[in-house]
Amino acid sequence: MARVSITASMAALGFMMVSAPAFGQDQGAAPADAPPAAQGDLPEVKVIQEQPKPQAVQQAAPKPKPKTVAAKPKPVPQPQPVQQYEPVSDDFAAAEISEPAQVMANSPYGATAGAGAAQRAEFGNISPINARTMLPGDLQNYTGAGTRVTTEGIEEQRPQSNHEALARVPGVVTVNDDGVGRHGGVGIRGSAPRRSRKVLILEDGQPINFSPYLDSSSHYTPPTERLESIEVTRGYVVNYGPLNNHGIVNYRNLSPFGANETVLKFGIGRTWDVEKDWNNFRYTHTRQNAGNWGVVASYAGSEMGGAWDNEVLRYNDFYGALGVKGDNQDLTVSGGFFRQRDNYDEDNFLRGDFSDFIANGRRKGGDACVGQPNPSNFEATCGHDRSTYNGDHYRLQIAHNYYLDKNTTISTRLYGADHDRARFYPDQTGEYGPTGPVVDGESDAVLIDPQTGPLDLAMAGRDRRYQNYGVDSRVEMANLPFFGGMTHDLQFGARYERGKFRNRDREGDPGEVLSFGNRGEIENQANLESDSFAAFIQTAIHVTKTLTVTPGLRFEDYETSFRAVLGEGVDFGELKSSHTEVLPGIAFAWEIAPRSTVYGSYHRGLTPHQIRDALEDFDPAVAPYRVDDEIGDNFQIGYRTTALRGIRLDAAIFHNRISNYQFGEAFQSDGGDRVFSSIDKVQFTGFEIGSRIDSRPFVGGAWNLFAEAVYTYTDSEIISNAGNPATRGNEVPEALKQYANLTLGVAYKDLWNVSLTATHRGGWFVDDENTRGFGFDGPACEGVGTADEECQGAEISPGRVDGQWLLSARANYNISDKVTLWATGQNLTNELYLAGVEDGVKPAIARSVMGGFTIKFD
């Protein structure tokens, strides 16, 4: 209760100050694709000689006298622009020079008195105090490795998923096993990308990992089209957690206080080698302002083919935000509903050898067991056309900023999410061949072999519901005096969060089709809960005008409880695991030359373990029960520069040393689902680089040739492994060694642009033993009607997954400043390669192309 009362008191302090509500939504960095002042001129290639001071907030407009919101809206006073500074895009997609920067009226801080906080958010050395935005607008002197994918970059790239957009960020590895990136697959600096379990995924600062302390998997990401930007930080972070060893991703939704506009987008396309070969996509949003009020509402929907031939991926998304602002405070209420209905399961190719997998291709559909090509190479011999994944995701957030003066801000958020997901797939009972009529008292739906009639085949399901809610309050006190005439910007805050996770395994009667509305009987059940309190403090000490040092400390205290009912009501009681971690960190940013900065950091990170498999290791004789955390010591040193017009470079070396590293064992010797195991100590050492060069700033004119390169190399190593000492020195399972994204493109004025990208996903090992030969040792079990146990539980040799080069392209044509035609294509050479190796091996999506139009109205 102490955790609740402490954080609730901080939240109450912020909300008690609300007397004249005001808006607080955020806005991306200043547009970076502005054309040169005069097309055809030959601008001088030069080094930018001046840099805004971190304390530039002192130039902000003075705070007006407090008063209530006027009956008639008043314009928001603009702070003076920073002198002699020409910002460059934070996204490698657009590196042109724009007009001198100024704090935008639609920044994350809408109130008149929020100008100081807004300017610090634009030019500060640390994360803005408003948790909806994770990175400062200008990243030049940020004390960490950070990248922002901007609206302009998204419009140039036309990614078909957030994963594709993130492939352009140094240090990030993404993988799609569903084609549209809804089932999360993000890894950073060596972490396994499967379901984004080791990366904290945020939406407007709110965690969307389903349960960060219990089961951090993610099967939801917001549609790309309603995002204002995507922010990624790697390395140093103490103001966010847990899951902060490798990095953090924040999806920023549209702000209700941007420009008034209504947008329509529509696309149609095709995916090769699948039954659902024609795809469609639709999107619309409107954003309107009236005085101190602003609103945004959006809808997105899609229906596309997947990786296996019988997969169909569908979603409908509704989002809205309402903001209101006054003189010294602002308030935003935002949220939405995401509905996912996929023909999808995780029963993947399991038997035969790798050549059999290649020969099978993407074939999985068809209910017939007789005559179906390679039917027994999957755990279930048939019935996959009835497999579904269903998810309903609700999210709500209330964000409030109160500005005591130009240097002091209190930012408070209340948030909550409810995700109900259920996955159903074919299971097997008795003899696997055809049987007589099926008698089912609850449902007349049956699985039918078209040649022989009903099958003795049952369905099973995994029914999970995640609920988490919390309150987060942060305080910023800027321009405080420090020793020797220095100043510092202090931030501190606390967060309370509670999570619930209900996990049920279900079974249907023979012939019964399970669905979201008919989930079957409960076979196993587990109820999990988490109760967490976290606090942080950090300060950016401005040692000189060009050197900032940021020490910080994070405190995490949480408790998890696990109570399971197994089979016929066998209850082993409740298990609890308590954790307290102190996580220090320190970072610096030193501008060694104008617009050229060296940065570095150390921080200690925390990744809670997945505990839904806790029964596997439960020993009643061992007390107290505890599931150990992953604790990492994480170092980095980097360099970024935008000194030369038209060239952008950001490179970093990193070293992460992590204890109790948890990984998913993809295959079991009996052919069953994977479970999670731990390695005592591992390390990841590598480097990342992101660069962009544009010709127009060098030579002028209407044409712009551009090249972009993103490359990440990770050397992973098992330092010690008591469970299997022979694996010492091996590579860490699921850690991709190399990842590259290389782009060439050309643009003509603001009329059109085209680009081509080669992406390389490097190889990785499936197991800690680093097995070399990838394949399946068991028999192929040809034919049907057999209950051979050897066939059901074929021995699997995990092996190494080879790397793959892929080709993609996109084009945009602006008919006017209101209408754009676009086209995009992925895996253009239609490579058959592995997306994952969980519960069998699965191919990635085949060649996929899509084209459409975008219309904007004022």
Short mmCIF file of C-alpha atoms in Angstrom, two decimals, residues 221-472:
data_model
loop_
_atom_site.label_atom_id
_atom_site.label_comp_id
_atom_site.label_asym_id
_atom_site.label_seq_id
_atom_site.Cartn_x
_atom_site.Cartn_y
_atom_site.Cartn_z
CA THR A 221 1.58 -2.47 -32.52
CA PRO A 222 -0.30 0.67 -33.63
CA PRO A 223 -0.85 1.15 -37.38
CA THR A 224 1.99 3.10 -38.96
CA GLU A 225 -0.35 5.57 -40.66
CA ARG A 226 -1.57 7.17 -37.43
CA LEU A 227 1.95 7.67 -36.06
CA GLU A 228 3.59 11.05 -35.91
CA SER A 229 6.99 9.45 -35.38
CA ILE A 230 8.80 6.40 -34.02
CA GLU A 231 11.51 7.03 -31.41
CA VAL A 232 14.27 4.57 -30.51
CA THR A 233 16.85 4.92 -27.75
CA ARG A 234 19.72 2.49 -27.20
CA GLY A 235 22.07 2.31 -24.27
CA TYR A 236 21.69 4.70 -21.33
CA VAL A 237 18.23 4.99 -19.84
CA VAL A 238 17.16 5.33 -16.19
CA ASN A 239 13.85 7.16 -16.62
CA TYR A 240 12.11 4.16 -18.24
CA GLY A 241 11.92 0.50 -17.27
CA PRO A 242 11.89 -2.40 -16.98
CA LEU A 243 13.14 -4.14 -20.18
CA ASN A 244 15.83 -1.49 -20.49
CA ASN A 245 19.01 -3.52 -21.05
CA HIS A 246 19.03 -3.24 -24.84
CA GLY A 247 16.81 -0.35 -25.87
CA ILE A 248 13.35 1.19 -25.98
CA VAL A 249 10.89 1.97 -28.79
CA ASN A 250 8.20 4.64 -28.46
CA TYR A 251 5.37 5.01 -31.01
CA ARG A 252 4.07 8.59 -30.98
CA ASN A 253 0.49 9.03 -32.14
CA LEU A 254 -0.91 12.00 -34.01
CA SER A 255 -1.21 15.13 -31.91
CA PRO A 256 -4.64 16.78 -31.77
CA PHE A 257 -2.94 20.18 -31.97
CA GLY A 258 -1.19 19.83 -35.29
CA ALA A 259 -2.46 21.51 -38.44
CA ASN A 260 -6.14 21.15 -39.28
CA GLU A 261 -6.41 18.40 -41.87
CA THR A 262 -8.34 15.40 -43.09
CA VAL A 263 -6.43 12.54 -44.75
CA LEU A 264 -7.64 9.57 -46.80
CA LYS A 265 -5.37 6.67 -47.80
CA PHE A 266 -6.21 3.54 -49.70
CA GLY A 267 -4.09 0.74 -51.09
CA ILE A 268 -4.53 -2.54 -52.91
CA GLY A 269 -1.87 -5.15 -53.53
CA ARG A 270 -0.91 -8.75 -53.96
CA THR A 271 1.03 -11.38 -52.01
CA TRP A 272 2.48 -14.32 -53.95
CA ASP A 273 2.16 -18.06 -53.12
CA VAL A 274 -0.88 -17.73 -50.84
CA GLU A 275 -4.61 -18.25 -51.14
CA LYS A 276 -5.41 -14.69 -50.00
CA ASP A 277 -3.32 -13.18 -52.78
CA TRP A 278 -5.15 -9.84 -53.13
CA ASN A 279 -4.80 -7.45 -50.23
CA ASN A 280 -6.38 -4.16 -49.25
CA PHE A 281 -5.60 -1.34 -46.87
CA ARG A 282 -7.65 1.72 -45.83
CA TYR A 283 -7.03 4.65 -43.52
CA THR A 284 -8.48 8.04 -42.62
CA HIS A 285 -8.01 10.64 -39.93
CA THR A 286 -9.18 14.13 -39.18
CA ARG A 287 -7.54 16.68 -36.90
CA GLN A 288 -9.29 19.90 -35.96
CA ASN A 289 -8.58 22.80 -33.60
CA ALA A 290 -10.96 25.37 -32.12
CA GLY A 291 -9.27 27.85 -29.84
CA ASN A 292 -7.83 26.06 -26.84
CA TRP A 293 -9.33 22.71 -27.87
CA GLY A 294 -8.02 20.14 -30.30
CA VAL A 295 -9.20 16.73 -31.43
CA VAL A 296 -7.94 13.92 -33.65
CA ALA A 297 -9.82 10.79 -34.72
CA SER A 298 -8.57 8.01 -36.99
CA TYR A 299 -9.53 4.64 -38.46
CA ALA A 300 -7.24 2.06 -40.07
CA GLY A 301 -8.02 -1.39 -41.42
CA SER A 302 -6.30 -4.07 -43.46
CA GLU A 303 -6.78 -7.57 -44.87
CA MET A 304 -3.68 -9.32 -46.21
CA GLY A 305 -2.22 -12.73 -46.91
CA GLY A 306 0.39 -14.14 -44.56
CA ALA A 307 3.44 -16.40 -44.73
CA TRP A 308 1.73 -19.81 -44.97
CA ASP A 309 -0.64 -20.21 -47.90
CA ASN A 310 -3.78 -20.35 -45.71
CA GLU A 311 -3.00 -17.35 -43.48
CA VAL A 312 -5.15 -14.21 -43.64
CA LEU A 313 -4.34 -11.22 -41.43
CA ARG A 314 -7.07 -8.69 -40.54
CA TYR A 315 -7.35 -5.72 -38.21
CA ASN A 316 -9.55 -2.70 -37.56
CA ASP A 317 -8.19 0.15 -35.46
CA PHE A 318 -9.95 3.16 -33.94
CA TYR A 319 -8.02 5.96 -32.20
CA GLY A 320 -8.96 9.33 -30.74
CA ALA A 321 -7.43 12.12 -28.67
CA LEU A 322 -8.87 15.26 -27.09
CA GLY A 323 -6.70 18.09 -25.79
CA VAL A 324 -7.34 21.36 -23.99
CA LYS A 325 -4.88 24.05 -22.88
CA GLY A 326 -4.80 27.13 -20.70
CA ASP A 327 -2.15 29.50 -19.41
CA ASN A 328 -0.13 27.23 -17.12
CA GLN A 329 -1.40 23.71 -17.69
CA ASP A 330 -2.60 21.36 -20.40
CA LEU A 331 -4.52 18.10 -20.49
CA THR A 332 -4.85 15.32 -23.08
CA VAL A 333 -7.13 12.28 -23.06
CA SER A 334 -6.31 9.63 -25.67
CA GLY A 335 -7.09 6.01 -26.36
CA GLY A 336 -8.42 3.49 -28.79
CA PHE A 337 -9.63 0.03 -29.70
CA PHE A 338 -7.72 -2.44 -31.87
CA ARG A 339 -9.50 -5.56 -33.17
CA GLN A 340 -7.45 -8.37 -34.70
CA ARG A 341 -8.92 -11.44 -36.42
CA ASP A 342 -6.33 -13.63 -38.15
CA ASN A 343 -6.36 -17.05 -39.76
CA TYR A 344 -3.06 -17.89 -38.11
CA ASP A 345 -1.42 -20.47 -35.84
CA GLU A 346 2.04 -21.39 -34.60
CA ASP A 347 2.00 -25.03 -35.68
CA ASN A 348 4.95 -24.86 -38.06
CA PHE A 349 6.92 -27.30 -40.24
CA LEU A 350 8.25 -29.97 -37.88
CA ARG A 351 9.44 -33.15 -39.60
CA GLY A 352 11.47 -34.43 -42.50
CA ASP A 353 14.63 -32.48 -43.29
CA PHE A 354 15.42 -29.02 -44.59
CA SER A 355 15.09 -30.11 -48.21
CA ASP A 356 11.56 -31.28 -47.35
CA PHE A 357 10.82 -27.81 -45.98
CA ILE A 358 12.03 -26.20 -49.21
CA ALA A 359 10.01 -28.66 -51.29
CA ASN A 360 6.89 -27.98 -49.20
CA GLY A 361 7.25 -24.23 -49.69
CA ARG A 362 4.41 -22.29 -48.09
CA ARG A 363 1.82 -25.06 -48.32
CA LYS A 364 -0.17 -25.67 -45.16
CA GLY A 365 -3.83 -25.26 -46.06
CA GLY A 366 -6.47 -27.83 -46.86
CA ASP A 367 -8.49 -29.90 -44.39
CA ALA A 368 -8.04 -33.14 -46.29
CA CYS A 369 -5.59 -35.60 -44.78
CA VAL A 370 -5.83 -37.97 -47.75
CA GLY A 371 -3.85 -36.70 -50.71
CA GLN A 372 -2.63 -33.52 -49.02
CA PRO A 373 1.02 -32.81 -49.94
CA ASN A 374 3.29 -33.67 -47.01
CA PRO A 375 0.43 -33.58 -44.49
CA SER A 376 2.43 -35.15 -41.67
CA ASN A 377 5.23 -32.58 -41.65
CA PHE A 378 3.18 -30.52 -39.19
CA GLU A 379 2.30 -31.50 -35.63
CA ALA A 380 -1.38 -31.71 -36.60
CA THR A 381 -1.99 -33.60 -39.82
CA CYS A 382 -4.86 -31.37 -40.95
CA GLY A 383 -7.38 -28.79 -39.77
CA HIS A 384 -5.17 -25.69 -40.04
CA ASP A 385 -7.76 -23.82 -42.07
CA ARG A 386 -9.77 -23.52 -38.84
CA SER A 387 -6.85 -21.99 -36.92
CA THR A 388 -7.40 -18.42 -35.73
CA TYR A 389 -5.73 -15.70 -33.70
CA ASN A 390 -8.12 -13.20 -32.09
CA GLY A 391 -7.28 -10.09 -30.12
CA ASP A 392 -9.21 -7.15 -28.64
CA HIS A 393 -6.97 -4.36 -27.33
CA TYR A 394 -8.31 -1.36 -25.36
CA ARG A 395 -6.07 1.51 -24.27
CA LEU A 396 -6.65 4.78 -22.37
CA GLN A 397 -4.30 7.53 -21.17
CA ILE A 398 -4.82 10.86 -19.39
CA ALA A 399 -1.77 13.14 -19.51
CA HIS A 400 -1.50 16.42 -17.57
CA ASN A 401 1.29 19.02 -17.46
CA TYR A 402 1.46 21.82 -14.90
CA TYR A 403 4.02 24.62 -15.26
CA LEU A 404 4.93 26.30 -11.99
CA ASP A 405 7.30 28.61 -13.86
CA LYS A 406 9.49 28.50 -16.96
CA ASN A 407 11.94 26.13 -15.26
CA THR A 408 9.62 23.84 -13.27
CA THR A 409 7.15 21.32 -14.68
CA ILE A 410 5.08 18.52 -13.17
CA SER A 411 3.94 15.92 -15.69
CA THR A 412 1.47 13.22 -14.60
CA ARG A 413 -0.20 10.36 -16.48
CA LEU A 414 -2.89 7.85 -15.65
CA TYR A 415 -3.01 4.89 -18.03
CA GLY A 416 -4.55 1.49 -18.48
CA ALA A 417 -4.85 -1.30 -21.05
CA ASP A 418 -6.89 -4.47 -21.45
CA HIS A 419 -5.93 -7.10 -24.00
CA ASP A 420 -8.02 -10.23 -24.55
CA ARG A 421 -6.41 -12.69 -26.97
CA ALA A 422 -7.25 -16.26 -27.87
CA ARG A 423 -5.52 -18.56 -30.34
CA PHE A 424 -7.09 -21.82 -31.58
CA TYR A 425 -5.45 -24.56 -33.59
CA PRO A 426 -5.90 -28.27 -34.51
CA ASP A 427 -4.94 -30.86 -31.95
CA GLN A 428 -4.98 -34.65 -32.27
CA THR A 429 -6.79 -37.35 -30.32
CA GLY A 430 -6.95 -41.10 -30.87
CA GLU A 431 -6.41 -42.46 -34.35
CA TYR A 432 -5.55 -39.81 -36.90
CA GLY A 433 -7.38 -41.35 -39.82
CA PRO A 434 -11.06 -41.03 -40.84
CA THR A 435 -13.74 -42.20 -38.40
CA GLY A 436 -17.47 -42.58 -38.32
CA PRO A 437 -20.02 -39.80 -37.65
CA VAL A 438 -19.11 -37.27 -34.97
CA VAL A 439 -21.58 -36.77 -32.14
CA ASP A 440 -21.22 -33.33 -30.63
CA GLY A 441 -23.87 -32.05 -28.27
CA GLU A 442 -22.50 -28.48 -28.11
CA SER A 443 -21.77 -27.69 -31.72
CA ASP A 444 -22.75 -29.04 -35.11
CA ALA A 445 -19.54 -27.71 -36.65
CA VAL A 446 -17.14 -30.52 -37.56
CA LEU A 447 -13.81 -30.94 -39.31
CA ILE A 448 -14.49 -32.74 -42.58
CA ASP A 449 -12.18 -34.66 -44.88
CA PRO A 450 -13.86 -34.13 -48.30
CA GLN A 451 -13.03 -37.70 -49.34
CA THR A 452 -13.87 -39.67 -46.20
CA GLY A 453 -16.10 -37.54 -43.99
CA PRO A 454 -15.68 -36.42 -40.36
CA LEU A 455 -12.29 -36.71 -38.67
CA ASP A 456 -11.40 -37.70 -35.14
CA LEU A 457 -9.54 -34.41 -34.77
CA ALA A 458 -9.99 -31.99 -31.88
CA MET A 459 -9.00 -28.34 -31.55
CA ALA A 460 -7.06 -26.74 -28.70
CA GLY A 461 -6.60 -23.14 -27.65
CA ARG A 462 -4.55 -20.68 -25.64
CA ASP A 463 -6.81 -18.09 -24.05
CA ARG A 464 -4.99 -15.17 -22.40
CA ARG A 465 -6.11 -11.88 -20.93
CA TYR A 466 -3.73 -9.12 -19.86
CA GLN A 467 -4.71 -6.08 -17.80
CA ASN A 468 -2.35 -3.41 -16.54
CA TYR A 469 -2.85 0.10 -15.24
CA GLY A 470 -0.69 2.66 -13.53
CA VAL A 471 0.11 6.24 -12.59
CA ASP A 472 3.35 8.01 -13.49
#
